mmCIF file of C-alpha atoms in Angstrom:
data_model
loop_
_atom_site.group_PDB
_atom_site.id
_atom_site.type_symbol
_atom_site.label_atom_id
_atom_site.label_comp_id
_atom_site.label_asym_id
_atom_site.label_seq_id
_atom_site.Cartn_x
_atom_site.Cartn_y
_atom_site.Cartn_z
ATOM 1 C CA UNK A 1 100.022 115.601 105.005
ATOM 2 C CA UNK A 2 99.511 112.610 107.281
ATOM 3 C CA UNK A 3 96.214 110.752 107.116
ATOM 4 C CA UNK A 4 93.889 111.313 110.054
ATOM 5 C CA UNK A 5 91.849 108.544 111.684
ATOM 6 C CA UNK A 6 88.797 109.761 109.774
ATOM 7 C CA UNK A 7 90.684 109.701 106.482
ATOM 8 C CA UNK A 8 91.899 106.153 107.078
ATOM 9 C CA UNK A 9 88.278 105.122 107.714
ATOM 10 C CA UNK A 10 87.303 106.024 104.162
ATOM 11 C CA UNK A 11 90.625 104.967 102.688
ATOM 12 C CA UNK A 12 91.901 108.382 101.602
ATOM 13 C CA UNK A 13 95.593 108.570 100.774
ATOM 14 C CA UNK A 14 97.799 111.556 100.026
ATOM 15 C CA UNK A 15 100.623 110.665 97.626
ATOM 16 C CA UNK A 16 103.374 113.308 97.792
ATOM 17 C CA UNK A 17 105.640 113.951 94.801
ATOM 18 C CA UNK A 18 104.099 111.434 92.415
ATOM 19 C CA UNK A 19 105.591 113.361 89.507
ATOM 20 C CA UNK A 20 109.331 113.914 89.520
ATOM 21 C CA UNK A 21 110.683 117.420 88.898
ATOM 22 C CA UNK A 22 111.491 116.468 85.306
ATOM 23 C CA UNK A 23 108.032 115.007 84.737
ATOM 24 C CA UNK A 24 106.344 118.046 86.241
ATOM 25 C CA UNK A 25 108.380 120.320 84.002
ATOM 26 C CA UNK A 26 107.418 118.243 80.951
ATOM 27 C CA UNK A 27 103.756 118.508 81.923
ATOM 28 C CA UNK A 28 104.030 122.283 82.381
ATOM 29 C CA UNK A 29 105.485 122.602 78.881
ATOM 30 C CA UNK A 30 102.627 120.531 77.438
ATOM 31 C CA UNK A 31 99.751 122.290 79.222
ATOM 32 C CA UNK A 32 99.692 125.387 76.928
ATOM 33 C CA UNK A 33 99.230 123.012 73.979
ATOM 34 C CA UNK A 34 96.084 121.357 75.398
ATOM 35 C CA UNK A 35 92.923 122.302 73.470
ATOM 36 C CA UNK A 36 90.410 122.456 76.312
ATOM 37 C CA UNK A 37 86.678 122.130 75.686
ATOM 38 C CA UNK A 38 83.518 122.289 77.796
ATOM 39 C CA UNK A 39 83.766 119.699 80.578
ATOM 40 C CA UNK A 40 80.138 118.728 80.032
ATOM 41 C CA UNK A 41 81.103 116.977 76.794
ATOM 42 C CA UNK A 42 81.323 113.752 78.826
ATOM 43 C CA UNK A 43 78.226 114.547 80.885
ATOM 44 C CA UNK A 44 75.974 116.792 78.747
ATOM 45 C CA UNK A 45 73.003 116.622 81.113
ATOM 46 C CA UNK A 46 74.941 117.818 84.153
ATOM 47 C CA UNK A 47 73.830 121.046 85.801
ATOM 48 C CA UNK A 48 76.624 121.026 88.393
ATOM 49 C CA UNK A 49 79.729 120.507 86.248
ATOM 50 C CA UNK A 50 81.325 123.781 85.212
ATOM 51 C CA UNK A 51 84.902 123.258 84.062
ATOM 52 C CA UNK A 52 87.070 122.683 81.028
ATOM 53 C CA UNK A 53 88.656 119.365 80.126
ATOM 54 C CA UNK A 54 90.945 117.989 77.468
ATOM 55 C CA UNK A 55 89.449 115.729 74.778
ATOM 56 C CA UNK A 56 90.809 112.190 74.969
ATOM 57 C CA UNK A 57 92.247 112.462 71.458
ATOM 58 C CA UNK A 58 94.114 115.688 72.190
ATOM 59 C CA UNK A 59 97.833 114.951 71.528
ATOM 60 C CA UNK A 60 99.104 117.029 74.460
ATOM 61 C CA UNK A 61 96.605 115.415 76.830
ATOM 62 C CA UNK A 62 97.657 111.967 75.618
ATOM 63 C CA UNK A 63 101.297 112.714 76.398
ATOM 64 C CA UNK A 64 100.403 114.067 79.846
ATOM 65 C CA UNK A 65 98.256 110.973 80.424
ATOM 66 C CA UNK A 66 101.211 108.680 79.733
ATOM 67 C CA UNK A 67 103.484 110.648 82.074
ATOM 68 C CA UNK A 68 100.888 110.563 84.855
ATOM 69 C CA UNK A 69 100.069 106.877 84.370
ATOM 70 C CA UNK A 70 103.723 105.820 84.481
ATOM 71 C CA UNK A 71 104.343 107.934 87.588
ATOM 72 C CA UNK A 72 101.282 106.622 89.420
ATOM 73 C CA UNK A 73 101.875 102.966 88.572
ATOM 74 C CA UNK A 74 105.475 103.026 89.808
ATOM 75 C CA UNK A 75 104.465 104.721 93.080
ATOM 76 C CA UNK A 76 104.892 102.033 95.729
ATOM 77 C CA UNK A 77 102.233 103.282 98.145
ATOM 78 C CA UNK A 78 99.637 103.371 95.367
ATOM 79 C CA UNK A 79 100.366 99.760 94.444
ATOM 80 C CA UNK A 80 99.963 98.639 98.064
ATOM 81 C CA UNK A 81 96.937 100.815 98.761
ATOM 82 C CA UNK A 82 94.992 100.376 95.503
ATOM 83 C CA UNK A 83 96.069 96.939 94.248
ATOM 84 C CA UNK A 84 95.471 98.391 90.762
ATOM 85 C CA UNK A 85 94.144 96.142 88.029
ATOM 86 C CA UNK A 86 93.272 98.828 85.473
ATOM 87 C CA UNK A 87 93.613 102.579 85.279
ATOM 88 C CA UNK A 88 91.451 104.822 83.134
ATOM 89 C CA UNK A 89 93.190 107.226 80.792
ATOM 90 C CA UNK A 90 94.125 110.423 82.615
ATOM 91 C CA UNK A 91 92.278 113.597 81.624
ATOM 92 C CA UNK A 92 93.514 117.136 82.256
ATOM 93 C CA UNK A 93 90.891 119.484 83.715
ATOM 94 C CA UNK A 94 90.977 123.257 84.098
ATOM 95 C CA UNK A 95 88.962 125.529 86.387
ATOM 96 C CA UNK A 96 88.841 129.267 85.706
ATOM 97 C CA UNK A 97 87.238 131.909 87.960
ATOM 98 C CA UNK A 98 83.589 131.057 88.617
ATOM 99 C CA UNK A 99 83.995 127.398 87.647
ATOM 100 C CA UNK A 100 83.294 124.517 90.015
ATOM 101 C CA UNK A 101 81.995 120.948 90.147
ATOM 102 C CA UNK A 102 79.139 120.508 92.595
ATOM 103 C CA UNK A 103 78.544 117.617 94.979
ATOM 104 C CA UNK A 104 78.528 114.311 93.103
ATOM 105 C CA UNK A 105 79.620 110.672 93.096
ATOM 106 C CA UNK A 106 81.749 109.371 90.223
ATOM 107 C CA UNK A 107 80.255 106.992 87.692
ATOM 108 C CA UNK A 108 80.389 103.315 88.667
ATOM 109 C CA UNK A 109 81.469 102.085 85.211
ATOM 110 C CA UNK A 110 83.430 103.866 82.500
ATOM 111 C CA UNK A 111 82.616 102.893 78.887
ATOM 112 C CA UNK A 112 86.053 101.684 77.883
ATOM 113 C CA UNK A 113 86.801 98.335 76.242
ATOM 114 C CA UNK A 114 86.450 96.425 78.500
ATOM 115 C CA UNK A 115 84.510 98.694 80.904
ATOM 116 C CA UNK A 116 86.378 99.910 84.002
ATOM 117 C CA UNK A 117 84.699 99.794 87.400
ATOM 118 C CA UNK A 118 85.696 102.867 89.399
ATOM 119 C CA UNK A 119 86.896 101.668 92.786
ATOM 120 C CA UNK A 120 89.232 104.599 93.455
ATOM 121 C CA UNK A 121 89.317 108.143 92.133
ATOM 122 C CA UNK A 122 92.595 110.009 91.741
ATOM 123 C CA UNK A 123 93.466 113.684 91.319
ATOM 124 C CA UNK A 124 97.013 114.764 90.467
ATOM 125 C CA UNK A 125 97.479 118.473 91.175
ATOM 126 C CA UNK A 126 99.476 120.207 88.430
ATOM 127 C CA UNK A 127 99.889 123.835 89.486
ATOM 128 C CA UNK A 128 100.864 125.609 92.670
ATOM 129 C CA UNK A 129 98.005 126.234 95.138
ATOM 130 C CA UNK A 130 99.205 129.848 95.494
ATOM 131 C CA UNK A 131 98.161 130.419 91.880
ATOM 132 C CA UNK A 132 94.443 130.189 92.632
ATOM 133 C CA UNK A 133 91.874 130.746 95.361
ATOM 134 C CA UNK A 134 89.108 128.232 95.949
ATOM 135 C CA UNK A 135 89.256 125.058 93.889
ATOM 136 C CA UNK A 136 89.584 122.719 96.879
ATOM 137 C CA UNK A 137 88.745 119.066 96.383
ATOM 138 C CA UNK A 138 86.254 118.528 99.210
ATOM 139 C CA UNK A 139 85.151 115.066 100.329
ATOM 140 C CA UNK A 140 82.165 114.413 102.581
ATOM 141 C CA UNK A 141 82.628 112.104 105.545
ATOM 142 C CA UNK A 142 79.367 112.029 107.458
ATOM 143 C CA UNK A 143 78.931 115.532 108.858
ATOM 144 C CA UNK A 144 82.591 116.380 108.124
ATOM 145 C CA UNK A 145 84.029 117.897 104.972
ATOM 146 C CA UNK A 146 87.714 117.237 104.240
ATOM 147 C CA UNK A 147 89.311 119.725 101.823
ATOM 148 C CA UNK A 148 92.547 119.412 99.840
ATOM 149 C CA UNK A 149 94.783 121.710 97.784
ATOM 150 C CA UNK A 150 98.043 119.867 97.228
ATOM 151 C CA UNK A 151 101.431 120.873 95.914
ATOM 152 C CA UNK A 152 102.032 120.400 92.168
ATOM 153 C CA UNK A 153 102.955 116.808 91.331
ATOM 154 C CA UNK A 154 101.231 115.375 94.409
ATOM 155 C CA UNK A 155 98.061 113.278 94.227
ATOM 156 C CA UNK A 156 95.137 112.124 96.314
ATOM 157 C CA UNK A 157 93.387 108.742 96.129
ATOM 158 C CA UNK A 158 89.913 108.276 97.551
ATOM 159 C CA UNK A 159 87.030 105.821 97.133
ATOM 160 C CA UNK A 160 84.869 106.549 94.106
ATOM 161 C CA UNK A 161 81.839 105.891 96.323
ATOM 162 C CA UNK A 162 82.378 109.115 98.287
ATOM 163 C CA UNK A 163 80.396 112.316 97.731
ATOM 164 C CA UNK A 164 82.814 115.079 96.731
ATOM 165 C CA UNK A 165 83.100 118.368 94.861
ATOM 166 C CA UNK A 166 85.541 120.995 93.582
ATOM 167 C CA UNK A 167 84.726 124.336 95.206
ATOM 168 C CA UNK A 168 84.392 127.469 93.049
ATOM 169 C CA UNK A 169 87.631 129.047 91.870
ATOM 170 C CA UNK A 170 87.575 132.746 92.725
ATOM 171 C CA UNK A 171 91.031 133.758 91.481
ATOM 172 C CA UNK A 172 93.521 132.310 89.033
ATOM 173 C CA UNK A 173 93.352 128.921 87.370
ATOM 174 C CA UNK A 174 93.331 125.405 88.853
ATOM 175 C CA UNK A 175 94.781 122.633 86.677
ATOM 176 C CA UNK A 176 94.747 118.941 87.570
ATOM 177 C CA UNK A 177 94.810 115.493 86.007
ATOM 178 C CA UNK A 178 92.093 113.038 86.995
ATOM 179 C CA UNK A 179 91.776 109.291 86.600
ATOM 180 C CA UNK A 180 90.075 106.239 88.102
ATOM 181 C CA UNK A 181 91.367 102.823 89.099
ATOM 182 C CA UNK A 182 89.791 99.407 89.190
ATOM 183 C CA UNK A 183 91.362 97.309 91.924
ATOM 184 C CA UNK A 184 92.051 93.586 91.931
ATOM 185 C CA UNK A 185 90.292 93.723 95.329
ATOM 186 C CA UNK A 186 86.892 95.389 94.995
ATOM 187 C CA UNK A 187 86.107 95.475 98.730
ATOM 188 C CA UNK A 188 87.736 98.502 100.383
ATOM 189 C CA UNK A 189 87.786 96.742 103.776
ATOM 190 C CA UNK A 190 89.794 93.892 102.286
ATOM 191 C CA UNK A 191 92.182 96.352 100.666
ATOM 192 C CA UNK A 192 92.696 97.994 104.065
ATOM 193 C CA UNK A 193 93.607 94.616 105.561
ATOM 194 C CA UNK A 194 96.206 94.141 102.821
ATOM 195 C CA UNK A 195 97.628 97.589 103.593
ATOM 196 C CA UNK A 196 97.929 96.661 107.268
ATOM 197 C CA UNK A 197 99.473 93.313 106.377
ATOM 198 C CA UNK A 198 102.104 95.002 104.240
ATOM 199 C CA UNK A 199 102.937 97.445 107.048
ATOM 200 C CA UNK A 200 103.209 94.569 109.537
ATOM 201 C CA UNK A 201 105.447 92.606 107.164
ATOM 202 C CA UNK A 202 107.768 95.598 106.761
ATOM 203 C CA UNK A 203 107.953 96.163 110.514
ATOM 204 C CA UNK A 204 108.697 92.489 111.162
ATOM 205 C CA UNK A 205 111.436 92.483 108.525
ATOM 206 C CA UNK A 206 113.086 95.648 109.857
ATOM 207 C CA UNK A 207 112.671 94.964 113.567
ATOM 208 C CA UNK A 208 110.775 98.260 113.817
ATOM 209 C CA UNK A 209 108.150 99.522 116.251
ATOM 210 C CA UNK A 210 107.039 96.397 118.154
ATOM 211 C CA UNK A 211 104.052 98.117 119.722
ATOM 212 C CA UNK A 212 102.761 99.191 116.298
ATOM 213 C CA UNK A 213 103.339 95.676 114.972
ATOM 214 C CA UNK A 214 101.302 94.217 117.837
ATOM 215 C CA UNK A 215 98.440 96.636 117.153
ATOM 216 C CA UNK A 216 98.463 95.722 113.464
ATOM 217 C CA UNK A 217 98.409 91.988 114.189
ATOM 218 C CA UNK A 218 95.539 92.401 116.650
ATOM 219 C CA UNK A 219 93.644 94.492 114.106
ATOM 220 C CA UNK A 220 94.175 91.916 111.382
ATOM 221 C CA UNK A 221 93.088 89.025 113.597
ATOM 222 C CA UNK A 222 89.996 90.821 114.901
ATOM 223 C CA UNK A 223 88.830 92.098 111.532
ATOM 224 C CA UNK A 224 89.439 88.797 109.748
ATOM 225 C CA UNK A 225 87.460 87.026 112.461
ATOM 226 C CA UNK A 226 84.693 89.605 112.088
ATOM 227 C CA UNK A 227 84.689 89.058 108.323
ATOM 228 C CA UNK A 228 84.677 85.262 108.492
ATOM 229 C CA UNK A 229 82.583 84.629 111.618
ATOM 230 C CA UNK A 230 79.397 82.656 110.997
ATOM 231 C CA UNK A 231 76.723 84.439 113.013
#
């Protein structure tokens, strides 16, 4: 799924096939071993969170977390887009019929050692979208709502500052792995400039689309001037 202009504005990225076929198969074999508990264990006062999640010390969840972390960190587009400094441990979540997670914004800091600032949120979809109805990850963008149900092994990255939800599951079961990243570059506008710079560098090296390269260079110059101008 290609990013629309609106999606690029809020720095949303679809990452196809993050997990290899072998990794996805390993995850599928581990999922029946996960001992899920009430998702509110990490947010006991929530009235909008209705799901199941794996405890951090669950052995099967820990193995899935390692598989997902390794796959995400080797994914070239994620490294360019997120400039990841730290990644929180991945947690497997499960939504059964009637479960959902209402509109919310992710926590700013996670109580790890040291604490992790959530710059980007990430969902890795683990089962086929044909296996459940509902369960879309929906992100608010002004008056728009962008909804996603991705193929198993694919992921979505989006700013942790966005308001989002998981819609009610009405049939089947939705299973995903979630995590958060702290970037070396906290400012999302600066990260976008680095993404454009990397695209321009690749085009210049390959002798690719000259018109696109010109647009990127003009964008970089204009936005850097806007950022640095003393008004």
